[in-house]
């Protein structure tokens, strides 16, 4: 189990609870959409998962560790297993695309000799091999997003969280991005895609975490047709069992 | 030498422009205050060495000329009797009367050449060197001198030296107070500047956090940035302070006075002064580190 939430509630300061009694489990190698109307708490839920926020109540377990009892100095190690694609990308403006993508490795103390080839290959994979030295400001929105995705996956995370990755791109590019995430998922990464775009969700056959008024319901993936994909847990791919 | 990762773009902050100057000014003040304390303490110890173990006995002119009760003859009978008593007193190593030449030298500046002639009714002075191994019974000596030479007084140089020492001690205390005050203001400024820098780069710091950076990784960037700023400021400060001290030493060298013996600094004193900019740089660095670590601890 990668993530487990039990009766988690969260509020900002003294405000109302934006998440209430949220309970769910993410298994290794699973792929989930997280959806709900704007303001439903999708970003807040992701923030809890990537440890930018503490819950005001309830239990969060990441990679088998209860984060409430995990000492602060152990949190970076947990965070290194999580890749995040922020809605606003959060690239560092003064660093090149290569340095931005290399950041998680440098932070983790990976030797510089390994970093260059690694990062070069990955930027090639997302189609940015011609822009290694480019500053984010000189890249298009789509290119910046791919840099952000490359940074999120460079450390081979076990959990990938993407906040509205299809928000500002047209449908063709949105589909390409999702195929990219599927490819990562096939390599064993547990993926959560937050999106309010139901038409994107409908094109795939993955379970959906649905937030409404701060409460979460889990909707199993379910596609009526297809001989090999029937039943409750049809979203589970063969490789899921292998991991 | 200090190549650290610079993921946090601190180099462009306003603090980089004002902090070195503030540190330079503080190092300047602290070096001058320290130099003042060192100079005063070396002066007082020089005075103390000269004056310790000496006294002066002053015999009024009439008592000096009077015939001694024991019937000794001569113009200076009273003075001779005083000398005799002094030389027999335990604790006195030697007692030498000041001759006309010494008197002339002492009073010449006020009375003009030849002004201190023999017919002026001047008191006679006796230089006494004390024997440090034997204690001197001062009240007893005063009593006996009063019997043979009414009006004779003993002047302990330590009395006026004591006032001087009080003054010197005040200068030292004041200097230390200035250094401490400057350090406190400096630390407060560095804390403020670091906090401001942290606030400016909070987004970057949060990002580094979320991709798994340890607090130490982030703190190191602020710490070495502060080190560079501190070292730059300290260098400027010590340069200006050195120039100022050099100028003062030059001016002191032109004053012909016995009160200003050896104003020059020894190696030891220069080393103490060198501690000021080095200390300021290190304090800047560790203050920044502590400020950042505390701010980081408040984050999730
Ligand atoms: N930093 C914040 N401080 C206070 N309230 C916030 C903050 N971020 C989000 N909220 C509130 O929490 C609720 C959920 O927001 P969010 O998680 O961003 O939803 P979504 O991502 O689904 O649009 C909203 O009502 C929003 O106003
Ligand atoms: Mg959101």
XYZ file of C-alpha atoms and ligand atoms in Angstrom:
571
model
C 0.000 0.000 0.000
C 1.386 3.372 -1.027
C -1.114 5.758 0.535
C -3.738 5.227 3.197
C -6.060 7.940 4.519
C -8.376 7.203 7.442
C -11.051 9.717 8.459
C -8.817 12.589 7.469
C -10.110 16.098 8.034
C -8.341 19.289 7.069
C -8.919 22.975 7.515
C -6.853 26.044 6.691
C -6.230 27.981 9.897
C -9.498 28.445 11.714
C -11.555 28.144 8.543
C -14.136 25.459 7.817
C -13.068 21.908 7.072
C -12.296 21.661 3.376
C -11.872 17.874 3.670
C -14.049 15.709 5.920
C -13.683 12.071 6.882
C -11.636 11.211 3.824
C -10.806 7.521 3.685
C -9.137 5.673 0.830
C -6.197 3.459 -0.042
C -3.869 3.561 -3.060
C -2.179 0.302 -3.962
C 1.217 0.124 -5.630
C 1.058 0.513 -9.381
C -2.503 1.833 -9.364
C -3.782 4.712 -11.483
C -6.470 7.055 -10.152
C -8.209 10.160 -11.258
C -9.103 12.679 -8.569
C -12.026 14.813 -9.573
C -14.665 17.183 -8.301
C -15.816 20.709 -8.986
C -13.483 23.634 -8.564
C -12.945 24.345 -4.865
C -13.895 20.810 -3.882
C -10.508 20.229 -2.251
C -8.531 18.347 -4.913
C -5.407 20.451 -4.484
C -5.761 20.294 -0.706
C -5.915 16.511 -0.820
C -2.804 16.367 -3.008
C -1.017 18.765 -0.620
C -1.703 16.343 2.196
C -0.262 13.538 0.109
C 2.942 15.354 -0.771
C 3.387 16.504 2.814
C 2.988 20.228 2.236
C 0.143 20.245 4.707
C -0.758 18.423 7.892
C -4.252 17.066 8.445
C -6.235 18.575 11.295
C -7.452 15.110 12.190
C -7.335 11.552 10.988
C -4.542 9.257 9.972
C -2.273 9.466 6.948
C 0.009 6.602 6.133
C 2.618 6.906 3.373
C 4.670 3.914 2.261
C 3.729 2.168 5.474
C 4.648 5.025 7.787
C 2.250 7.017 9.903
C 3.285 10.584 9.105
C 2.036 11.919 12.456
C 4.713 9.933 14.260
C 7.420 10.271 11.607
C 10.160 12.632 12.822
C 10.754 15.725 10.733
C 14.195 14.649 9.636
C 12.734 11.511 8.018
C 10.231 13.430 5.901
C 12.673 14.329 3.069
C 13.266 10.630 2.432
C 9.512 10.112 2.087
C 9.163 13.143 -0.163
C 11.851 11.817 -2.490
C 9.581 8.887 -3.265
C 6.843 11.266 -4.377
C 6.890 13.162 -7.669
C 4.631 16.185 -7.954
C 3.539 18.072 -11.054
C 2.217 21.338 -9.657
C -0.612 23.096 -11.358
C 1.588 26.181 -11.799
C 4.683 24.008 -12.479
C 6.834 25.854 -9.894
C 9.977 25.831 -12.005
C 12.856 27.919 -10.681
C 13.210 30.853 -13.071
C 16.943 31.333 -12.615
C 17.788 27.728 -13.464
C 17.957 26.122 -16.919
C 15.569 23.337 -17.898
C 18.350 20.862 -17.228
C 19.097 22.258 -13.775
C 15.415 22.353 -12.897
C 15.009 18.692 -13.784
C 18.280 17.825 -12.012
C 17.201 19.483 -8.759
C 15.671 16.417 -7.050
C 18.834 14.432 -7.780
C 21.133 17.185 -6.518
C 19.057 17.581 -3.382
C 19.422 13.840 -2.848
C 23.193 14.062 -3.307
C 23.445 12.062 -6.540
C 26.924 12.477 -8.119
C 27.092 15.102 -10.841
C 28.460 12.629 -13.405
C 25.278 10.553 -13.248
C 22.995 13.554 -13.243
C 23.828 14.876 -16.698
C 23.190 11.712 -18.675
C 20.129 10.884 -16.642
C 18.542 14.303 -17.089
C 19.517 14.470 -20.746
C 17.782 11.173 -21.467
C 14.653 12.201 -19.650
C 14.383 15.568 -21.386
C 14.821 13.674 -24.625
C 11.939 11.412 -23.627
C 9.621 14.397 -23.109
C 10.817 15.923 -26.376
C 12.936 18.755 -24.991
C 16.425 17.620 -25.936
C 16.918 20.872 -27.825
C 16.162 23.024 -24.800
C 18.502 21.791 -22.079
C 19.947 25.222 -21.376
C 16.738 27.197 -21.769
C 15.345 29.235 -18.888
C 11.689 28.477 -18.106
C 10.657 31.994 -19.115
C 11.798 31.334 -22.676
C 9.767 28.117 -22.971
C 6.121 27.792 -23.969
C 3.546 26.711 -21.409
C 3.477 23.186 -22.798
C 7.260 22.944 -22.727
C 7.367 24.228 -19.154
C 4.857 21.580 -18.218
C 7.010 18.859 -19.715
C 10.011 20.180 -17.760
C 7.839 20.018 -14.637
C 6.831 16.441 -15.455
C 10.448 15.475 -16.089
C 11.423 16.955 -12.713
C 8.602 15.016 -11.052
C 9.717 11.665 -12.438
C 13.528 12.037 -12.517
C 13.866 10.407 -9.100
C 11.780 7.367 -10.175
C 9.060 8.113 -7.620
C 6.772 5.400 -6.330
C 3.934 7.898 -6.227
C 3.258 10.542 -8.881
C 0.787 13.340 -8.168
C -0.313 15.715 -10.933
C -2.575 18.697 -10.229
C -4.712 19.625 -13.238
C -2.041 18.699 -15.810
C -4.590 18.938 -18.577
C -5.998 22.234 -17.416
C -4.395 24.589 -19.887
C -3.733 22.382 -22.892
C -5.914 21.334 -25.792
C -7.398 17.866 -25.935
C -4.786 16.327 -28.219
C -1.953 17.361 -25.911
C -3.978 16.337 -22.864
C -4.249 12.833 -24.287
C -0.515 12.727 -25.042
C 0.230 13.744 -21.451
C -2.032 11.057 -20.104
C -0.354 8.420 -22.267
C 2.900 9.611 -20.754
C 1.522 9.088 -17.263
C 0.206 5.671 -18.309
C 3.668 4.760 -19.469
C 5.077 5.710 -16.062
C 2.318 3.752 -14.403
C 3.216 0.732 -16.492
C 6.718 0.960 -15.041
C 5.220 0.595 -11.592
C 4.561 4.114 -10.367
C 1.322 4.764 -8.508
C -0.306 7.720 -10.303
C -2.948 10.207 -9.169
C -4.214 12.771 -11.681
C -6.364 15.591 -10.330
C -8.655 17.033 -12.961
C -12.096 18.552 -13.124
C -12.313 17.527 -16.785
C -14.814 14.644 -16.888
C -14.378 14.099 -20.632
C -10.711 13.221 -20.096
C -11.633 10.787 -17.331
C -14.242 9.180 -19.541
C -11.640 8.321 -22.153
C -9.836 6.028 -19.735
C -10.800 3.142 -17.603
C -9.378 4.005 -14.223
C -10.931 4.326 -10.783
C -11.983 7.801 -9.731
C -11.672 9.536 -6.382
C -14.565 11.981 -6.399
C -14.617 14.963 -4.039
C -17.838 16.811 -3.365
C -18.278 19.257 -0.525
C -15.122 18.004 1.126
C -16.233 14.363 1.139
C -14.636 11.660 -0.934
C -16.220 8.747 -2.669
C -14.262 6.094 -4.510
C -15.666 5.039 -7.842
C -14.322 1.805 -9.180
C -13.361 1.773 -12.807
C -15.997 0.138 -14.834
C -16.212 -0.316 -18.535
C -19.071 -2.511 -19.642
C -17.476 -3.712 -22.869
C -14.315 -5.701 -23.290
C -13.837 -9.356 -22.485
C -10.590 -8.841 -20.618
C -11.670 -5.861 -18.542
C -14.811 -6.872 -16.732
C -15.580 -6.936 -13.057
C -15.004 -4.730 -10.024
C -11.237 -4.562 -10.164
C -10.849 -4.490 -13.916
C -8.573 -1.414 -13.587
C -5.940 -3.603 -12.147
C -3.455 -4.353 -14.866
C -1.469 -7.566 -14.961
C 1.725 -5.743 -14.004
C 0.024 -4.376 -10.893
C 0.178 -7.775 -9.338
C 3.785 -8.091 -10.244
C 4.816 -5.015 -8.279
C 36.553 27.637 -2.009
C 32.979 27.938 -0.798
C 31.151 26.493 -3.771
C 27.707 25.613 -2.640
C 24.562 24.942 -4.590
C 22.721 28.149 -5.324
C 19.196 26.952 -5.960
C 17.913 29.842 -3.887
C 18.807 32.986 -5.890
C 19.925 35.050 -2.893
C 22.515 37.003 -4.869
C 19.939 39.387 -6.267
C 18.423 40.391 -2.929
C 18.613 43.921 -1.584
C 20.298 42.529 1.531
C 23.349 41.801 -0.614
C 23.717 45.505 -1.148
C 23.179 46.905 2.348
C 24.337 44.122 4.660
C 28.060 44.282 3.795
C 28.101 48.019 4.475
C 26.396 47.622 7.829
C 28.816 44.879 8.772
C 31.724 47.027 7.553
C 30.580 49.892 9.785
C 30.158 47.585 12.771
C 33.548 45.980 12.291
C 35.044 49.464 11.998
C 33.494 50.572 15.310
C 34.371 47.342 17.064
C 37.997 47.433 15.899
C 38.433 51.033 17.050
C 36.828 50.290 20.412
C 39.034 47.235 20.857
C 42.120 49.220 19.871
C 41.216 51.893 22.441
C 40.895 49.288 25.169
C 44.197 47.644 24.219
C 46.061 50.965 24.082
C 44.736 52.145 27.420
C 45.542 48.876 29.106
C 49.094 48.855 27.759
C 49.541 52.503 28.836
C 48.334 51.857 32.361
C 50.519 48.834 32.781
C 53.494 50.936 31.607
C 52.614 53.652 34.128
C 52.044 51.083 36.798
C 55.481 49.563 36.256
C 57.152 52.952 36.450
C 55.312 54.143 39.484
C 54.893 50.976 41.500
C 57.284 50.813 44.420
C 58.132 54.499 44.554
C 57.024 57.343 46.794
C 58.041 60.945 47.275
C 58.553 62.650 50.618
C 58.062 66.395 50.573
C 59.828 68.425 53.284
C 58.741 72.074 53.737
C 61.650 74.602 53.324
C 61.572 75.714 56.938
C 61.675 72.192 58.334
C 64.492 71.309 55.937
C 66.717 74.151 57.195
C 65.948 73.725 60.882
C 68.479 72.184 63.108
C 67.611 68.684 64.013
C 66.693 67.959 67.642
C 69.722 65.658 67.837
C 71.979 68.687 67.210
C 73.214 67.799 63.726
C 74.678 70.834 61.994
C 74.421 72.243 58.453
C 72.005 74.112 56.263
C 70.100 70.983 55.396
C 70.095 69.500 58.851
C 66.343 68.856 58.804
C 66.574 67.128 55.413
C 69.510 65.002 56.537
C 67.565 63.872 59.591
C 64.641 62.925 57.375
C 66.956 60.931 55.100
C 68.449 59.156 58.067
C 65.049 58.147 59.395
C 63.944 57.015 55.960
C 67.027 54.873 55.345
C 66.569 53.137 58.694
C 62.901 52.418 58.048
C 62.213 48.787 57.078
C 60.694 48.575 53.606
C 62.614 51.501 52.170
C 65.247 50.376 49.682
C 66.680 53.810 48.965
C 65.990 57.469 49.685
C 67.618 60.060 47.407
C 67.033 63.800 47.700
C 66.388 65.675 44.487
C 69.282 68.040 43.778
C 69.061 71.552 42.322
C 69.436 70.170 38.800
C 66.377 67.972 39.183
C 64.399 70.843 40.679
C 65.455 73.094 37.824
C 64.289 70.443 35.345
C 60.948 70.036 37.090
C 60.173 73.709 37.517
C 62.018 75.191 34.555
C 58.965 75.033 32.267
C 56.958 77.174 34.737
C 59.579 79.517 36.200
C 61.874 79.915 33.220
C 65.604 79.138 33.126
C 67.273 80.003 36.427
C 63.934 80.786 37.998
C 64.192 78.026 40.530
C 67.216 79.571 42.254
C 68.342 78.670 45.704
C 66.762 81.678 47.391
C 63.253 80.607 46.438
C 61.648 78.858 49.429
C 60.974 75.581 47.654
C 60.134 72.344 49.437
C 62.760 69.643 49.258
C 61.815 66.364 47.636
C 63.094 62.876 48.431
C 62.605 60.012 45.987
C 61.946 56.764 47.755
C 62.216 53.343 46.199
C 60.391 50.705 48.214
C 61.687 47.268 48.969
C 58.987 44.941 47.688
C 60.085 42.145 50.068
C 59.530 44.137 53.281
C 56.261 45.786 54.280
C 56.327 49.473 55.026
C 54.635 50.834 58.160
C 53.256 53.977 56.569
C 51.393 55.536 59.572
C 54.450 54.895 61.758
C 56.734 56.588 59.218
C 54.374 59.582 58.948
C 54.405 59.979 62.714
C 58.179 59.906 62.976
C 58.625 62.331 60.077
C 56.154 64.730 61.691
C 58.292 64.713 64.855
C 61.566 65.605 63.158
C 60.278 67.695 60.241
C 56.866 69.261 60.922
C 54.816 69.546 57.758
C 56.627 66.748 55.870
C 54.267 64.700 53.716
C 54.511 61.355 52.027
C 53.109 61.206 48.520
C 52.209 57.795 47.311
C 52.214 57.859 43.517
C 49.637 55.135 43.557
C 47.087 57.641 44.751
C 47.033 59.593 41.542
C 47.691 56.423 39.585
C 44.583 54.958 41.211
C 42.457 57.686 39.660
C 44.164 57.067 36.355
C 43.495 53.356 36.670
C 39.829 54.022 37.384
C 39.729 56.100 34.230
C 41.528 53.417 32.238
C 39.190 50.747 33.563
C 36.223 52.885 32.510
C 37.630 53.162 29.000
C 38.033 49.386 28.876
C 34.515 48.729 30.139
C 33.131 51.269 27.683
C 35.026 49.620 24.824
C 33.727 46.179 25.707
C 30.212 47.642 25.981
C 30.564 49.182 22.527
C 31.777 45.899 21.047
C 28.891 43.998 22.654
C 26.360 46.593 21.552
C 27.713 46.570 18.000
C 27.610 42.770 17.994
C 24.016 42.757 19.245
C 22.875 45.265 16.634
C 24.809 43.332 13.991
C 23.182 40.038 14.962
C 19.732 41.633 14.967
C 20.398 43.080 11.498
C 21.572 39.741 10.136
C 18.537 37.978 11.624
C 16.249 40.574 10.077
C 17.960 40.407 6.673
C 17.955 36.611 6.682
C 14.281 36.464 7.632
C 13.498 38.934 4.849
C 15.489 36.830 2.381
C 13.706 33.721 3.585
C 10.332 35.390 3.077
C 11.277 36.518 -0.436
C 12.356 33.015 -1.398
C 9.722 31.132 0.551
C 8.288 29.644 -2.649
C 11.672 28.301 -3.692
C 12.357 26.996 -0.207
C 8.989 25.232 -0.156
C 9.712 23.687 -3.528
C 13.116 22.434 -2.376
C 11.389 20.998 0.645
C 8.775 19.222 -1.405
C 11.317 17.608 -3.690
C 13.022 16.193 -0.623
C 15.686 18.685 0.465
C 16.881 18.364 4.038
C 16.806 21.503 6.189
C 20.605 21.462 6.213
C 20.735 21.589 2.409
C 18.565 24.706 2.359
C 20.196 26.317 5.399
C 23.649 25.856 3.842
C 22.710 28.101 0.933
C 21.622 30.924 3.241
C 24.573 30.318 5.510
C 27.258 30.575 2.828
C 25.534 33.524 1.247
C 25.698 35.281 4.618
C 29.328 34.222 4.923
C 30.183 35.898 1.612
C 28.348 39.097 2.575
C 29.895 39.093 6.063
C 33.418 38.527 4.785
C 33.028 41.306 2.229
C 31.802 43.733 4.903
C 34.427 42.687 7.438
C 37.185 43.225 4.885
C 36.003 46.746 4.136
C 35.583 47.489 7.859
C 39.035 46.276 8.898
C 40.627 48.172 6.007
C 39.094 51.470 7.078
C 39.828 50.771 10.740
C 43.451 49.968 9.915
C 43.779 53.234 8.019
C 42.258 55.167 10.935
C 44.538 53.515 13.510
C 47.547 54.139 11.298
C 46.640 57.808 11.112
C 46.163 58.019 14.897
C 49.503 56.305 15.515
C 51.139 58.772 13.164
C 49.589 61.722 15.007
C 50.557 60.249 18.384
C 54.121 59.876 17.160
C 54.250 63.635 16.590
C 53.186 64.412 20.171
C 56.320 64.636 22.268
C 55.106 63.481 25.587
C 56.138 61.109 28.263
C 52.457 60.305 28.750
C 52.320 58.488 25.412
C 54.986 55.847 25.619
C 54.926 53.192 22.882
C 51.594 53.720 21.164
C 52.501 51.123 18.565
C 50.701 47.765 18.586
C 52.488 44.546 19.263
C 51.803 41.284 17.460
C 49.498 40.167 20.255
C 47.378 43.288 19.986
C 47.183 43.006 16.192
C 46.018 39.404 16.544
C 43.285 40.491 18.939
C 42.189 43.107 16.397
C 42.189 40.465 13.619
C 39.756 38.413 15.675
C 37.134 41.169 15.247
C 36.496 40.846 11.475
C 36.900 37.068 11.526
C 34.499 36.834 14.446
C 32.055 39.180 12.721
C 32.068 36.987 9.600
C 31.520 33.792 11.544
C 28.810 35.368 13.702
C 27.061 36.572 10.542
C 27.215 33.107 9.036
C 25.955 31.211 12.067
C 23.303 33.802 12.859
C 21.920 33.387 9.340
C 22.018 29.631 9.696
C 20.166 29.683 13.011
C 17.569 32.116 11.672
C 16.906 29.868 8.651
C 16.832 26.653 10.643
C 14.282 28.207 12.985
C 12.164 29.395 10.072
C 12.397 25.970 8.434
C 11.330 24.244 11.626
C 8.081 26.191 11.466
C 7.339 24.692 8.064
C 5.610 21.331 7.671
N -4.167 28.384 1.407
C -5.503 28.368 1.632
N -5.995 29.049 2.694
C -7.320 29.038 2.954
N -8.212 28.389 2.229
C -7.801 27.686 1.147
C -6.404 27.641 0.806
N -6.270 26.866 -0.296
C -7.522 26.458 -0.616
N -8.436 26.942 0.233
C -9.877 26.659 0.212
O -10.051 25.267 0.328
C -11.059 24.819 -0.512
C -10.530 23.754 -1.450
O -9.582 24.343 -2.297
P -8.702 23.486 -3.306
O -8.119 22.362 -2.541
O -7.779 24.379 -4.005
O -9.813 22.925 -4.301
P -9.652 22.449 -5.811
O -8.216 22.158 -6.051
O -10.520 21.252 -5.880
O -10.150 23.539 -6.679
C -11.584 26.039 -1.248
O -12.749 26.494 -0.593
C -10.487 27.059 -1.106
O -11.014 28.355 -1.040
Mg -6.884 22.911 -7.436
